[in-house]
């Protein structure tokens, strides 16, 4: 029993540490959301022309508390010592996602992007399906109407449509060379004298892997990587190597590298990397328009209301299907 409790604490601590790295305050584009007390007691925030109510915010909060409140079969809300920290994380995620969707929906309207008749019908059907899934306890806590869910789903769909519209012209072609992923054994040392020792060892004919085991200062010597993963000086050498070849000492600003090429072209990972590169291009194309739109967009957060808003984690709130219901009707998008 003690071992199980200890494992729960370790998992929770690890999850919170990792998740906390993903957030650095609520932003729209590159701008912070401004704290204010000018909104009413049932309004959480306002961005541009759109004000979000407590009821709307609770839809996101309830779902995220259950999406992030369990891991590896554990109910993370049972750990009282980390409950406050987890609650703050859930609120941060919910606020970040809400502001993003609201802003994207306004950008869609700015560009005269609207739902088709068929999409509007699907929004209504999805809203009805999600609303009907809520228990009495959840409806009582959220104080939400089916029409509110419809409005939220409309914004969610508009956000998807504006992203698709702004990225439809992005070049989908990626060459094998640009996407190439290779495998190599890497020796990295920070000190110039140690680099000289490594070079002497390799030049004397000592086995590369033995030298790597003795000198490498990273956690793992075996690496799989694409262009841009390692410093440019290393990239330049690495992607000209043949299988089995060992490099000379490569000097960079942060230390010294030696490589042994294991596989200069991993076909499966290269194909996967092509998709990642296209997604990056799309994101960059979207961000250019999105950041320009939000540059002068007003944003206000009702600090007092948001601070006092508490999650209900006694087990009576179990809904976690808000996003999956939407995907059931509209698919996962790009």
Tab-separated table of C-alpha atoms in Angstrom, residues 76-262:
chain	number	residue	atom	x	y	z
A	76	UNK	CA	-4.887	12.586	-9.444
A	77	UNK	CA	-7.510	14.590	-7.548
A	78	UNK	CA	-7.206	12.129	-4.656
A	79	UNK	CA	-3.772	13.525	-3.817
A	80	UNK	CA	-4.533	16.461	-1.501
A	81	UNK	CA	-0.933	17.708	-1.410
A	82	UNK	CA	-0.971	18.500	-5.144
A	83	UNK	CA	-4.660	19.313	-5.651
A	84	UNK	CA	-4.152	23.080	-5.589
A	85	UNK	CA	-1.323	22.859	-8.104
A	86	UNK	CA	-3.301	20.603	-10.429
A	87	UNK	CA	-6.346	22.857	-10.187
A	88	UNK	CA	-4.284	25.869	-11.205
A	89	UNK	CA	-2.856	23.963	-14.133
A	90	UNK	CA	-6.338	22.953	-15.351
A	91	UNK	CA	-7.526	26.559	-15.085
A	92	UNK	CA	-4.482	27.780	-17.018
A	93	UNK	CA	-5.069	25.241	-19.800
A	94	UNK	CA	-8.774	26.070	-20.002
A	95	UNK	CA	-8.165	29.813	-20.142
A	96	UNK	CA	-5.445	29.436	-22.768
A	97	UNK	CA	-7.647	27.265	-24.995
A	98	UNK	CA	-10.738	29.451	-24.588
A	99	UNK	CA	-8.899	32.636	-25.523
A	100	UNK	CA	-7.369	30.905	-28.544
A	101	UNK	CA	-10.717	29.618	-29.842
A	102	UNK	CA	-12.552	32.899	-29.209
A	103	UNK	CA	-9.849	34.875	-30.998
A	104	UNK	CA	-9.719	32.505	-33.977
A	105	UNK	CA	-13.515	32.606	-34.308
A	106	UNK	CA	-13.406	36.404	-34.444
A	107	UNK	CA	-10.679	36.239	-37.066
A	108	UNK	CA	-12.953	33.933	-39.099
A	109	UNK	CA	-15.810	36.428	-38.919
A	110	UNK	CA	-13.436	39.242	-39.830
A	111	UNK	CA	-12.646	37.315	-43.020
A	112	UNK	CA	-16.343	36.553	-43.705
A	113	UNK	CA	-15.858	32.855	-43.005
A	114	UNK	CA	-19.148	31.330	-41.867
A	115	UNK	CA	-20.676	27.930	-41.226
A	116	UNK	CA	-22.581	26.288	-44.047
A	117	UNK	CA	-26.166	25.189	-43.502
A	118	UNK	CA	-25.024	21.601	-43.140
A	119	UNK	CA	-22.336	22.582	-40.615
A	120	UNK	CA	-24.881	24.544	-38.588
A	121	UNK	CA	-27.135	21.500	-38.401
A	122	UNK	CA	-24.200	19.348	-37.258
A	123	UNK	CA	-23.330	21.952	-34.605
A	124	UNK	CA	-26.875	21.740	-33.262
A	125	UNK	CA	-26.802	17.941	-33.284
A	126	UNK	CA	-23.411	17.825	-31.546
A	127	UNK	CA	-24.553	20.337	-28.933
A	128	UNK	CA	-27.680	18.299	-28.235
A	129	UNK	CA	-25.636	15.099	-27.922
A	130	UNK	CA	-23.173	16.647	-25.483
A	131	UNK	CA	-25.856	18.448	-23.474
A	132	UNK	CA	-27.853	15.213	-23.132
A	133	UNK	CA	-24.751	13.465	-21.780
A	134	UNK	CA	-24.517	15.806	-18.776
A	135	UNK	CA	-25.772	14.653	-15.384
A	136	UNK	CA	-27.968	16.722	-13.098
A	137	UNK	CA	-24.969	17.487	-10.913
A	138	UNK	CA	-22.984	18.722	-13.922
A	139	UNK	CA	-25.852	20.858	-15.214
A	140	UNK	CA	-26.308	22.331	-11.759
A	141	UNK	CA	-22.591	23.197	-11.444
A	142	UNK	CA	-22.188	24.547	-14.985
A	143	UNK	CA	-25.563	26.327	-15.109
A	144	UNK	CA	-25.322	25.938	-18.875
A	145	UNK	CA	-27.979	25.747	-21.585
A	146	UNK	CA	-27.945	23.729	-24.784
A	147	UNK	CA	-27.869	26.994	-26.747
A	148	UNK	CA	-24.639	27.881	-24.915
A	149	UNK	CA	-23.050	24.612	-26.054
A	150	UNK	CA	-24.163	25.423	-29.603
A	151	UNK	CA	-22.456	28.812	-29.409
A	152	UNK	CA	-19.254	27.215	-28.113
A	153	UNK	CA	-19.269	24.602	-30.879
A	154	UNK	CA	-19.896	27.303	-33.502
A	155	UNK	CA	-16.764	29.131	-32.371
A	156	UNK	CA	-14.842	25.853	-32.296
A	157	UNK	CA	-15.842	25.077	-35.882
A	158	UNK	CA	-15.104	28.628	-37.060
A	159	UNK	CA	-11.654	28.365	-35.477
A	160	UNK	CA	-11.024	25.201	-37.463
A	161	UNK	CA	-12.312	26.748	-40.701
A	162	UNK	CA	-10.178	29.869	-40.437
A	163	UNK	CA	-7.092	27.752	-39.796
A	164	UNK	CA	-7.867	25.609	-42.854
A	165	UNK	CA	-8.538	28.690	-44.988
A	166	UNK	CA	-5.321	30.456	-44.042
A	167	UNK	CA	-3.189	27.352	-44.590
A	168	UNK	CA	-4.757	25.938	-47.757
A	169	UNK	CA	-2.115	27.540	-49.986
A	170	UNK	CA	0.839	26.094	-48.082
A	171	UNK	CA	3.203	23.984	-50.181
A	172	UNK	CA	2.601	20.327	-49.289
A	173	UNK	CA	5.659	19.037	-51.126
A	174	UNK	CA	8.696	18.160	-49.014
A	175	UNK	CA	11.820	16.666	-50.550
A	176	UNK	CA	13.459	13.559	-49.138
A	177	UNK	CA	16.608	15.548	-48.457
A	178	UNK	CA	14.825	18.268	-46.464
A	179	UNK	CA	12.933	15.712	-44.384
A	180	UNK	CA	15.729	13.160	-44.096
A	181	UNK	CA	16.091	11.541	-40.689
A	182	UNK	CA	19.326	9.744	-39.887
A	183	UNK	CA	20.661	7.608	-37.068
A	184	UNK	CA	24.066	8.155	-35.504
A	185	UNK	CA	26.128	7.486	-32.427
A	186	UNK	CA	27.199	10.786	-30.891
A	187	UNK	CA	30.058	11.686	-28.584
A	188	UNK	CA	29.682	15.104	-27.012
A	189	UNK	CA	32.135	16.771	-24.619
A	190	UNK	CA	32.256	20.343	-23.348
A	191	UNK	CA	35.973	20.617	-22.667
A	192	UNK	CA	38.519	21.180	-25.435
A	193	UNK	CA	41.128	18.962	-23.764
A	194	UNK	CA	38.662	16.070	-23.485
A	195	UNK	CA	37.822	16.539	-27.149
A	196	UNK	CA	41.514	16.186	-27.965
A	197	UNK	CA	41.620	12.956	-25.930
A	198	UNK	CA	38.632	11.573	-27.841
A	199	UNK	CA	40.280	12.436	-31.148
A	200	UNK	CA	43.520	10.727	-30.109
A	201	UNK	CA	41.617	7.626	-29.006
A	202	UNK	CA	39.760	7.399	-32.327
A	203	UNK	CA	42.869	8.088	-34.406
A	204	UNK	CA	44.704	5.330	-32.545
A	205	UNK	CA	42.111	2.867	-33.783
A	206	UNK	CA	40.137	2.358	-30.588
A	207	UNK	CA	36.572	1.213	-31.181
A	208	UNK	CA	34.205	4.171	-31.536
A	209	UNK	CA	31.491	2.734	-29.254
A	210	UNK	CA	34.016	2.049	-26.499
A	211	UNK	CA	35.266	5.629	-26.709
A	212	UNK	CA	31.650	6.849	-26.636
A	213	UNK	CA	30.973	4.847	-23.492
A	214	UNK	CA	34.028	6.378	-21.798
A	215	UNK	CA	33.693	10.008	-22.858
A	216	UNK	CA	30.189	10.942	-23.971
A	217	UNK	CA	28.688	13.590	-21.655
A	218	UNK	CA	25.062	13.233	-22.759
A	219	UNK	CA	22.587	10.720	-21.349
A	220	UNK	CA	22.441	8.704	-24.579
A	221	UNK	CA	24.942	8.356	-27.386
A	222	UNK	CA	22.518	6.822	-29.914
A	223	UNK	CA	20.491	9.514	-31.658
A	224	UNK	CA	17.868	9.699	-34.387
A	225	UNK	CA	17.500	13.209	-35.781
A	226	UNK	CA	16.515	15.400	-38.692
A	227	UNK	CA	17.893	18.685	-39.912
A	228	UNK	CA	17.909	21.449	-37.312
A	229	UNK	CA	18.021	19.161	-34.285
A	230	UNK	CA	21.737	19.556	-33.631
A	231	UNK	CA	23.880	22.708	-34.005
A	232	UNK	CA	24.320	23.844	-37.642
A	233	UNK	CA	28.033	22.928	-37.620
A	234	UNK	CA	27.058	19.347	-36.756
A	235	UNK	CA	24.222	19.279	-39.282
A	236	UNK	CA	26.567	20.309	-42.063
A	237	UNK	CA	28.847	17.331	-41.400
A	238	UNK	CA	26.224	14.773	-40.373
A	239	UNK	CA	24.091	14.949	-43.505
A	240	UNK	CA	27.092	14.404	-45.758
A	241	UNK	CA	28.193	11.209	-44.024
A	242	UNK	CA	27.883	7.644	-45.267
A	243	UNK	CA	26.902	4.590	-43.213
A	244	UNK	CA	29.709	3.526	-40.885
A	245	UNK	CA	31.714	6.727	-41.368
A	246	UNK	CA	33.215	8.486	-38.322
A	247	UNK	CA	33.560	12.276	-38.344
A	248	UNK	CA	36.418	14.463	-37.266
A	249	UNK	CA	36.008	16.678	-34.211
A	250	UNK	CA	33.189	19.200	-34.817
A	251	UNK	CA	33.551	22.416	-32.815
A	252	UNK	CA	30.402	24.367	-31.809
A	253	UNK	CA	29.608	27.201	-29.423
A	254	UNK	CA	28.408	24.758	-26.762
A	255	UNK	CA	31.067	22.043	-27.067
A	256	UNK	CA	32.612	19.388	-29.311
A	257	UNK	CA	30.922	16.574	-31.252
A	258	UNK	CA	32.031	13.338	-32.890
A	259	UNK	CA	29.626	11.243	-34.974
A	260	UNK	CA	29.466	7.741	-36.298
A	261	UNK	CA	26.788	7.401	-38.984
A	262	UNK	CA	24.662	4.304	-38.334
